[in-house]
């Protein structure tokens, strides 16, 4: 039997990129998956269609994160979707994946850009966890998508990396807080991962990015999804408060 049969999961930002792969993988492991995005209902619906085609269960929901009322709106849709399909509102697995990148040299980062990065990448996950705790049963799982940039300097991404540092703090302190309930909280840090954005179609750029990994290739979303699926399952019950490096050896230097 797939290892997540009977479980429910929310993967934020799963309409595309790494989150999409995580949603597909958790569904393949048997979980009922809430596929979330903000801008494209069609993209989220397409992920649901792929999951159902593969024999899995999923539903789509839309909610923009990083704006007032974001968590409330997301949970209204999430609980409605869960109730229709399970009769309850239990959420066994929360994956905080949605995020926005920076890519701005330190001297050009504006307060508005900084606030936006922080609102989506750090504030929203904090309040999602806070809200989700009424739904997550004992033994549940929280996985926060961090970044290798919390340990690998790239000045272009300083503001973004700061938000991911905050994610690792969310992991550390909530892991302690939730351990009495058997809920594990862990961070996963991808390196450069092909999320389908145009730069991954430029061979010279890909070659340069690949050289950062010890395996001399860029990550595939599935590489990260495998790590998340491991953490979401019972095999990872003894791991909490950890940062799992999913960068293909980028941090080896
Ligand atoms: P993508 O840009 O490919 O996808 C981002 C996802 O998050 C989309 O589903 C998007 O939905 C959603 N999202 C973005 N902003 C918001 C918002 N304000 N409200 C709601 N949903 C939002 O990202 P990746 O797959 O590349 O990245 C996924 C995670 O992995 C992020 O946290 C990122 O920081 C992290 N990461 C990525 C790396 C990489 O190389 N790709 C490296 C290290 C970490 P929509 O389009 O509908 O808004």
Coordinates of C-alpha atoms and ligand atoms in Angstrom, one line a residue:
X1 CA 0.0 0.0 0.0
X2 CA 1.4 3.5 -0.8
X3 CA 2.8 5.0 2.4
X4 CA 0.6 8.1 2.6
X5 CA -2.8 6.3 2.0
X6 CA -5.5 8.0 4.1
X7 CA -3.4 11.1 4.7
X8 CA -4.3 14.6 3.6
X9 CA -1.8 17.2 2.4
X10 CA -1.6 20.9 1.4
X11 CA 1.3 21.9 -0.8
X12 CA 1.4 25.7 -1.2
X13 CA 2.5 26.9 -4.6
X14 CA 1.9 23.6 -6.3
X15 CA 0.5 24.9 -9.5
X16 CA 4.0 24.7 -11.0
X17 CA 7.7 24.2 -10.4
X18 CA 8.9 22.3 -7.4
X19 CA 5.6 22.4 -5.6
X20 CA 3.9 20.8 -8.6
X21 CA 6.3 17.8 -8.3
X22 CA 5.7 17.6 -4.6
X23 CA 2.0 17.5 -5.1
X24 CA 2.3 14.8 -7.8
X25 CA 4.6 12.7 -5.6
X26 CA 2.5 12.9 -2.4
X27 CA -0.6 12.0 -4.4
X28 CA 1.3 9.0 -5.9
X29 CA 2.1 8.0 -2.3
X30 CA -1.6 7.9 -1.6
X31 CA -2.4 11.3 0.0
X32 CA -5.4 13.5 -0.9
X33 CA -3.6 16.7 -2.0
X34 CA -4.8 20.3 -2.0
X35 CA -3.1 21.9 -5.0
X36 CA -2.6 25.6 -4.3
X37 CA -1.7 28.6 -6.5
X38 CA -2.6 32.2 -6.8
X39 CA -2.6 33.4 -10.3
X40 CA -3.7 30.5 -12.6
X41 CA -6.7 28.3 -11.8
X42 CA -6.0 26.4 -15.0
X43 CA -2.4 25.5 -13.9
X44 CA -3.7 24.1 -10.6
X45 CA -6.6 22.3 -12.3
X46 CA -4.1 20.7 -14.7
X47 CA -2.0 19.4 -11.7
X48 CA -5.2 17.9 -10.3
X49 CA -6.1 16.4 -13.7
X50 CA -2.6 14.7 -13.8
X51 CA -3.0 13.4 -10.3
X52 CA -6.4 11.9 -11.1
X53 CA -5.2 10.5 -14.3
X54 CA -2.5 8.7 -12.3
X55 CA -5.2 7.2 -10.0
X56 CA -4.7 9.8 -7.2
X57 CA -6.9 12.3 -5.4
X58 CA -6.6 16.1 -5.3
X59 CA -8.4 19.3 -5.5
X60 CA -7.4 22.8 -6.5
X61 CA -7.6 26.0 -4.5
X62 CA -6.7 29.6 -5.1
X63 CA -5.4 32.2 -2.6
X64 CA -2.8 34.9 -2.9
X65 CA -0.3 34.8 0.0
X66 CA 1.4 37.8 1.3
X67 CA -1.7 40.0 1.4
X68 CA -4.1 40.7 4.3
X69 CA -6.5 37.9 4.9
X70 CA -4.4 35.4 2.9
X71 CA -4.4 32.6 5.4
X72 CA -8.1 32.9 6.2
X73 CA -9.0 32.8 2.5
X74 CA -6.8 29.8 1.9
X75 CA -8.2 27.8 4.9
X76 CA -11.8 28.6 3.9
X77 CA -11.2 26.8 0.6
X78 CA -9.0 24.1 2.1
X79 CA -11.5 23.1 4.8
X80 CA -14.3 23.2 2.3
X81 CA -12.4 20.9 0.0
X82 CA -11.3 18.5 2.7
X83 CA -14.8 18.3 4.2
X84 CA -16.4 17.5 0.8
X85 CA -13.9 14.6 0.3
X86 CA -13.2 13.3 3.8
X87 CA -16.1 14.5 6.0
X88 CA -13.6 16.3 8.2
X89 CA -10.9 19.0 8.2
X90 CA -7.8 17.0 9.3
X91 CA -4.6 18.1 7.5
X92 CA -1.9 15.5 8.1
X93 CA 0.9 17.2 6.0
X94 CA 1.6 20.9 5.4
X95 CA 4.3 21.7 2.8
X96 CA 5.2 25.4 2.9
X97 CA 6.6 25.7 -0.6
X98 CA 5.2 28.9 -2.2
X99 CA 7.8 31.5 -2.6
X100 CA 9.1 34.4 -4.7
X101 CA 12.7 34.9 -5.7
X102 CA 14.7 38.1 -5.4
X103 CA 17.5 38.4 -7.9
X104 CA 18.2 42.1 -7.1
X105 CA 21.7 43.4 -6.2
X106 CA 21.8 44.4 -2.5
X107 CA 22.2 48.1 -3.3
X108 CA 19.0 48.1 -5.4
X109 CA 16.6 46.2 -3.1
X110 CA 13.8 48.6 -2.2
X111 CA 11.8 48.5 1.1
X112 CA 8.7 47.4 -1.0
X113 CA 10.6 44.5 -2.6
X114 CA 11.9 43.5 0.8
X115 CA 8.4 43.6 2.4
X116 CA 7.0 41.6 -0.4
X117 CA 9.7 38.9 -0.2
X118 CA 9.2 38.7 3.6
X119 CA 5.4 38.7 3.4
X120 CA 5.2 35.7 0.9
X121 CA 8.3 33.7 2.0
X122 CA 8.3 34.1 5.8
X123 CA 5.2 35.8 7.2
X124 CA 2.7 33.6 5.3
X125 CA 4.3 30.3 6.3
X126 CA 4.4 31.4 9.9
X127 CA 0.7 32.2 10.0
X128 CA -0.1 29.1 7.9
X129 CA 1.5 26.9 10.5
X130 CA -0.2 28.8 13.3
X131 CA -3.6 28.4 11.6
X132 CA -3.0 24.8 10.5
X133 CA -2.3 23.6 14.0
X134 CA -6.1 23.3 14.7
X135 CA -6.2 20.9 11.7
X136 CA -3.0 18.9 12.0
X137 CA -3.5 15.8 14.2
X138 CA -0.8 14.4 16.5
X139 CA 1.9 12.7 14.3
X140 CA 1.4 15.2 11.5
X141 CA 4.1 16.6 9.3
X142 CA 5.3 20.2 8.4
X143 CA 7.9 20.6 5.7
X144 CA 9.2 24.1 4.9
X145 CA 11.0 24.7 1.7
X146 CA 14.1 26.7 2.5
X147 CA 17.1 27.2 0.2
X148 CA 20.8 26.3 -0.1
X149 CA 21.3 30.1 -0.1
X150 CA 21.0 30.1 3.6
X151 CA 24.4 28.4 3.6
X152 CA 25.9 29.5 0.2
X153 CA 26.6 33.2 -0.3
X154 CA 25.1 34.9 -3.4
X155 CA 24.9 38.7 -2.8
X156 CA 22.2 39.1 -5.5
X157 CA 19.9 37.1 -3.3
X158 CA 20.6 38.5 0.1
X159 CA 17.1 39.7 0.8
X160 CA 15.6 36.5 -0.5
X161 CA 18.1 34.4 1.5
X162 CA 17.1 36.3 4.6
X163 CA 13.5 35.1 4.2
X164 CA 14.7 31.6 3.9
X165 CA 16.8 32.0 7.1
X166 CA 13.6 32.9 8.7
X167 CA 12.0 29.7 7.4
X168 CA 14.8 27.7 9.1
X169 CA 14.0 29.5 12.4
X170 CA 10.4 28.6 11.9
X171 CA 11.4 25.0 11.6
X172 CA 13.8 25.0 14.6
X173 CA 11.5 26.5 17.1
X174 CA 8.2 24.9 16.0
X175 CA 10.0 21.5 16.0
X176 CA 10.5 21.9 19.7
X177 CA 7.0 23.3 20.3
X178 CA 5.3 20.5 18.5
X179 CA 7.4 17.5 19.4
X180 CA 5.1 16.6 22.4
X181 CA 2.4 16.0 19.8
X182 CA 4.6 13.9 17.6
X183 CA 4.4 16.5 14.8
X184 CA 7.7 16.8 13.0
X185 CA 8.9 20.1 11.4
X186 CA 11.8 20.1 9.0
X187 CA 13.3 22.3 6.3
X188 CA 14.4 21.2 2.9
X189 CA 17.0 23.3 1.1
X190 CA 17.0 22.9 -2.7
X191 CA 19.9 24.1 -4.8
X192 CA 19.3 25.4 -8.3
X193 CA 16.3 23.5 -9.5
X194 CA 14.8 23.6 -13.0
X195 CA 11.3 25.0 -12.3
X196 CA 10.5 25.5 -16.0
X197 CA 11.4 29.2 -16.1
X198 CA 12.9 30.5 -19.3
X199 CA 16.5 30.5 -18.1
X200 CA 16.5 26.7 -18.0
X201 CA 16.0 26.8 -21.8
X202 CA 19.4 28.5 -22.3
X203 CA 22.2 25.9 -22.6
X204 CA 25.0 28.2 -21.5
X205 CA 23.2 29.3 -18.5
X206 CA 22.3 25.8 -17.5
X207 CA 25.9 24.7 -17.9
X208 CA 27.0 27.4 -15.5
X209 CA 24.3 26.6 -13.0
X210 CA 25.0 22.8 -13.3
X211 CA 28.6 23.4 -12.4
X212 CA 27.6 24.5 -8.9
X213 CA 26.4 21.0 -8.1
X214 CA 28.8 18.2 -7.3
X215 CA 26.8 16.1 -9.8
X216 CA 27.3 18.7 -12.5
X217 CA 23.6 19.1 -13.3
X218 CA 20.8 21.3 -12.2
X219 CA 18.2 19.8 -9.8
X220 CA 15.0 18.4 -11.1
X221 CA 11.8 19.2 -9.1
X222 CA 11.4 15.4 -8.6
X223 CA 14.8 15.4 -6.7
X224 CA 13.3 17.8 -4.1
X225 CA 9.9 16.0 -4.1
X226 CA 11.6 12.7 -3.1
X227 CA 13.1 14.3 0.0
X228 CA 9.7 15.9 0.9
X229 CA 7.9 12.6 0.5
X230 CA 10.5 10.9 2.8
X231 CA 9.9 13.5 5.5
X232 CA 6.1 13.3 5.1
X233 CA 6.2 9.5 5.8
X234 CA 6.5 7.4 8.8
X235 CA 10.1 6.5 8.0
X236 CA 11.1 10.1 9.0
X237 CA 9.3 10.0 12.4
X238 CA 12.6 10.5 14.3
X239 CA 13.7 13.5 12.3
X240 CA 12.6 17.0 13.5
X241 CA 14.1 20.5 13.5
X242 CA 16.4 19.5 10.7
X243 CA 17.7 21.2 7.6
X244 CA 17.9 18.6 4.8
X245 CA 20.3 19.7 2.1
X246 CA 18.6 18.8 -1.3
X247 CA 21.1 20.8 -3.4
X248 CA 23.0 17.9 -5.2
X249 CA 26.1 18.6 -3.2
X250 CA 26.2 22.4 -4.0
X251 CA 27.3 23.1 -0.4
X252 CA 30.3 20.9 -0.8
X253 CA 32.0 23.8 -2.6
Ligands
LIG1 P1 8.0 28.7 -9.0 O1 8.2 30.2 -9.2 O2 8.3 27.8 -10.1 O3 6.6 28.4 -8.4 C1 6.2 29.2 -7.3 C2 4.8 28.6 -6.8 O4 4.4 29.4 -5.7 C3 3.7 28.8 -7.9 O5 2.8 27.7 -7.7 C4 3.1 30.1 -7.5 O6 1.7 30.1 -7.9 C5 3.2 30.1 -6.0 N1 3.3 31.4 -5.5 C6 4.3 32.3 -5.7 N2 3.9 33.5 -5.0 C7 2.7 33.3 -4.5 C8 1.8 34.1 -3.7 N3 2.1 35.4 -3.4 N4 0.7 33.6 -3.3 C9 0.4 32.3 -3.6 N5 1.1 31.5 -4.3 C10 2.3 32.0 -4.7 O7 9.0 28.4 -7.8 P2 10.0 27.2 -7.5 O8 9.3 25.9 -7.8 O9 11.3 27.5 -8.2 O10 10.2 27.3 -6.0 C11 9.5 26.6 -5.0 C12 10.1 26.9 -3.6 O11 11.5 26.4 -3.7 C13 10.2 28.4 -3.3 O12 9.9 28.5 -1.9 C14 11.6 28.7 -3.6 O13 12.0 29.8 -2.9 C15 12.3 27.4 -3.3 N6 13.6 27.3 -4.0 C16 13.7 27.2 -5.3 C17 14.9 27.0 -6.0 C18 15.0 26.9 -7.5 O14 16.1 26.9 -8.0 N7 13.9 26.7 -8.2 C19 16.1 26.9 -5.2 C20 15.9 27.0 -3.8 C21 14.7 27.1 -3.2 P3 1.2 31.3 -8.8 O15 2.1 31.3 -10.0 O16 -0.2 30.9 -9.1 O17 1.3 32.5 -8.0

